[in-house]
Coordinates of C-alpha atoms in Angstrom, one line a residue:
Chain O
M1 CA -83.2 -9.5 132.5
A2 CA -79.6 -9.5 131.2
E3 CA -77.4 -12.4 132.2
F4 CA -74.3 -11.5 134.2
K5 CA -71.0 -12.7 133.0
H6 CA -67.6 -13.3 134.7
L7 CA -64.9 -13.3 132.0
V8 CA -61.3 -14.4 132.9
I9 CA -58.5 -14.5 130.4
V10 CA -55.1 -15.8 131.5
K11 CA -51.6 -16.7 130.5
F12 CA -50.5 -19.6 132.7
R13 CA -47.0 -19.9 134.1
E14 CA -44.7 -22.4 132.4
G15 CA -45.0 -25.9 133.8
V16 CA -48.6 -25.5 134.8
V17 CA -50.8 -28.5 133.9
V18 CA -53.6 -26.6 132.3
E19 CA -55.9 -29.7 132.2
E20 CA -55.7 -29.8 136.0
M21 CA -56.7 -26.1 136.2
V22 CA -59.6 -26.7 133.9
K23 CA -60.7 -29.8 135.9
G24 CA -60.6 -27.8 139.1
M25 CA -62.8 -25.1 137.5
E26 CA -65.2 -27.7 136.2
K27 CA -65.5 -29.2 139.7
L28 CA -66.0 -25.7 141.1
V29 CA -68.9 -24.8 138.9
S30 CA -70.5 -28.2 139.4
E31 CA -70.5 -27.5 143.1
I32 CA -72.0 -24.1 143.0
D33 CA -75.6 -23.9 141.8
A34 CA -75.4 -20.1 141.3
V35 CA -73.3 -20.7 138.2
K36 CA -75.8 -21.1 135.3
S37 CA -73.3 -22.1 132.7
F38 CA -69.5 -22.3 132.1
E39 CA -67.5 -22.4 129.0
W40 CA -63.8 -22.1 128.2
G41 CA -61.5 -22.2 125.3
Q42 CA -57.9 -22.0 124.2
D43 CA -56.8 -19.6 121.5
V44 CA -56.0 -21.4 118.3
E45 CA -54.8 -18.4 116.1
G46 CA -51.8 -17.6 118.2
Q47 CA -51.1 -14.2 116.8
E48 CA -49.1 -12.6 119.6
M49 CA -49.9 -9.1 118.5
L50 CA -53.6 -9.9 119.1
T51 CA -53.4 -12.3 122.0
Q52 CA -50.8 -10.3 124.0
G53 CA -49.6 -13.7 125.2
F54 CA -53.0 -14.6 126.7
T55 CA -54.0 -18.2 125.8
H56 CA -57.1 -19.2 127.8
V57 CA -60.6 -17.9 128.2
F58 CA -63.0 -18.8 131.0
V59 CA -66.6 -17.5 131.0
M60 CA -69.1 -18.1 133.8
T61 CA -72.7 -17.0 133.2
F62 CA -75.1 -16.1 136.0
S63 CA -78.9 -15.4 135.8
K64 CA -78.3 -12.2 137.8
K65 CA -75.5 -10.3 139.4
E66 CA -76.5 -11.5 142.9
D67 CA -75.7 -15.0 141.8
Y68 CA -72.2 -13.9 140.8
A69 CA -71.8 -12.4 144.3
T70 CA -72.9 -15.8 145.8
F71 CA -70.3 -17.6 143.6
V72 CA -67.5 -15.2 144.7
A73 CA -68.2 -15.7 148.4
H74 CA -68.7 -19.5 148.1
P75 CA -66.0 -21.5 150.1
S76 CA -65.2 -23.6 147.0
H77 CA -64.4 -20.5 145.0
V78 CA -62.3 -19.0 147.8
E79 CA -60.4 -22.3 148.1
F80 CA -59.8 -22.5 144.4
S81 CA -58.6 -18.9 144.1
G82 CA -55.3 -19.8 145.9
P83 CA -53.9 -22.4 143.5
F84 CA -55.3 -20.6 140.5
S85 CA -53.6 -17.3 141.4
T86 CA -50.3 -19.2 141.8
A87 CA -50.7 -20.8 138.3
I88 CA -51.1 -17.6 136.3
E89 CA -48.6 -15.3 134.9
K90 CA -51.1 -12.6 133.9
I91 CA -54.8 -12.2 134.0
V92 CA -57.6 -9.9 133.0
V93 CA -61.1 -10.1 134.6
L94 CA -64.2 -8.4 133.3
D95 CA -67.6 -8.6 134.9
F96 CA -70.5 -7.4 133.0
P97 CA -74.2 -7.6 132.2
S98 CA -74.3 -9.2 128.9
V99 CA -76.1 -7.6 126.0
A100 CA -77.2 -10.1 123.4
V101 CA -77.7 -8.5 120.0
K102 CA -78.2 -11.3 117.6
P103 CA -79.3 -14.2 119.8
S104 CA -78.6 -17.8 118.8
A105 CA -81.3 -19.3 116.6
Chain Q
M1 CA -69.5 -29.6 117.0
A2 CA -68.0 -26.9 119.1
E3 CA -69.0 -23.4 118.4
F4 CA -66.1 -21.1 117.4
K5 CA -65.8 -17.8 119.3
H6 CA -64.1 -14.5 118.5
L7 CA -63.4 -12.6 121.8
V8 CA -62.3 -9.0 121.8
I9 CA -61.6 -7.0 124.9
V10 CA -60.6 -3.3 124.5
K11 CA -59.8 -0.1 126.2
F12 CA -61.1 2.7 124.1
R13 CA -59.2 6.0 123.6
E14 CA -60.4 9.0 125.5
G15 CA -63.1 10.9 123.6
V16 CA -64.3 7.9 121.7
V17 CA -68.1 7.6 121.6
V18 CA -68.5 4.0 122.6
E19 CA -72.2 3.9 121.6
E20 CA -71.2 4.6 118.0
M21 CA -68.6 1.8 118.1
V22 CA -71.2 -0.6 119.4
K23 CA -73.8 0.5 116.8
G24 CA -71.2 0.0 114.1
M25 CA -70.6 -3.5 115.4
E26 CA -74.3 -4.3 115.6
K27 CA -74.7 -3.2 112.0
L28 CA -71.7 -5.3 111.0
V29 CA -73.0 -8.5 112.5
S30 CA -76.5 -7.9 111.1
E31 CA -74.9 -7.7 107.6
I32 CA -72.9 -10.9 107.9
D33 CA -74.9 -14.1 108.0
A34 CA -71.9 -16.1 109.1
V35 CA -72.2 -14.5 112.6
K36 CA -74.4 -16.8 114.6
S37 CA -74.7 -14.5 117.6
F38 CA -73.1 -11.4 119.1
E39 CA -73.0 -10.2 122.7
W40 CA -71.1 -7.4 124.4
G41 CA -70.8 -5.8 127.8
Q42 CA -69.1 -3.2 129.8
D43 CA -67.3 -4.1 133.0
V44 CA -69.1 -2.8 136.1
E45 CA -66.8 -3.9 138.8
G46 CA -64.0 -1.5 137.8
Q47 CA -61.2 -3.1 139.8
E48 CA -58.1 -1.9 137.9
M49 CA -56.0 -4.7 139.3
L50 CA -58.3 -7.2 137.6
T51 CA -59.4 -5.3 134.5
Q52 CA -55.9 -3.9 133.6
G53 CA -57.8 -0.9 132.2
F54 CA -59.9 -2.9 129.8
T55 CA -63.5 -1.9 129.9
H56 CA -65.4 -3.6 127.1
V57 CA -66.0 -7.1 125.9
F58 CA -67.3 -8.2 122.5
V59 CA -68.0 -11.8 121.6
M60 CA -69.0 -13.2 118.3
T61 CA -70.1 -16.8 118.0
F62 CA -69.9 -18.9 114.8
S63 CA -71.2 -22.4 114.1
K64 CA -67.8 -23.4 112.8
K65 CA -64.4 -21.9 112.3
E66 CA -64.9 -21.6 108.6
D67 CA -67.7 -19.1 109.3
Y68 CA -65.3 -17.0 111.3
A69 CA -62.9 -17.0 108.3
T70 CA -65.9 -15.8 106.2
F71 CA -66.6 -13.0 108.7
V72 CA -62.9 -11.8 108.8
A73 CA -62.8 -11.7 105.0
H74 CA -66.1 -9.9 104.6
P75 CA -65.9 -6.4 103.1
S76 CA -68.0 -4.9 105.9
H77 CA -65.6 -6.3 108.4
V78 CA -62.6 -5.0 106.6
E79 CA -64.2 -1.6 106.3
F80 CA -65.1 -1.5 110.0
S81 CA -61.6 -2.6 111.1
G82 CA -60.1 0.8 110.2
P83 CA -62.2 3.1 112.4
F84 CA -62.3 0.5 115.2
S85 CA -58.5 0.2 115.2
T86 CA -58.2 4.0 115.5
A87 CA -60.6 4.0 118.5
I88 CA -58.8 1.7 120.7
E89 CA -55.9 2.2 123.1
K90 CA -55.3 -1.4 123.7
I91 CA -56.9 -4.7 122.7
V92 CA -56.7 -8.5 123.3
V93 CA -58.2 -10.9 120.8
L94 CA -58.7 -14.6 121.4
D95 CA -60.2 -17.0 118.9
F96 CA -61.2 -20.4 120.2
P97 CA -63.5 -23.5 119.9
S98 CA -65.8 -23.1 122.8
V99 CA -66.1 -25.9 125.3
A100 CA -69.4 -25.7 127.1
V101 CA -69.2 -27.5 130.5
K102 CA -72.5 -26.7 132.2
P103 CA -74.8 -25.7 129.4
S104 CA -77.6 -23.3 130.0
A105 CA -80.8 -25.0 131.2

């Protein structure tokens, strides 16, 4: 079955300590078993025309969509949503069953 | 070493046959050995406030940043960029070394 992914890309507000946000997210996923894996990254190319000002990517992977629903409803997630929302200037969120075309060897 | 990821999120123009775009991309990655893996997905939640109108995600994974550079310069990629650019209404591209926090079991 396809994995379900929760993709978040953001531009943080000026003055936000990104490391603290990342730590908060790491703590979050460590507390919620429904999250199968978590990865994140910061754009290093910095081409404004392509990034549209977005700088960070966060991807959470779930075995199935139901696990994503469990994650969203989890008290730790609800609690984290507040400070996270305050920290961001803009955001795009996409939730999708992942189609793997050329799987890792 | 951290994998390097090329993330593209798009909103396609009206009338674009998305399946053809996806097929083109599948062909592209199958032709370029530098691409370690490729996955894509279509948002299923459809919350405009979160998606900002973006609908599709494409993620290419490379063993190292140099492989990404090889991919970008590859003739097949250059050739594909034309029709792809024409097909999209808006796009965000982020390129980043991926930090895996809770790796898949």
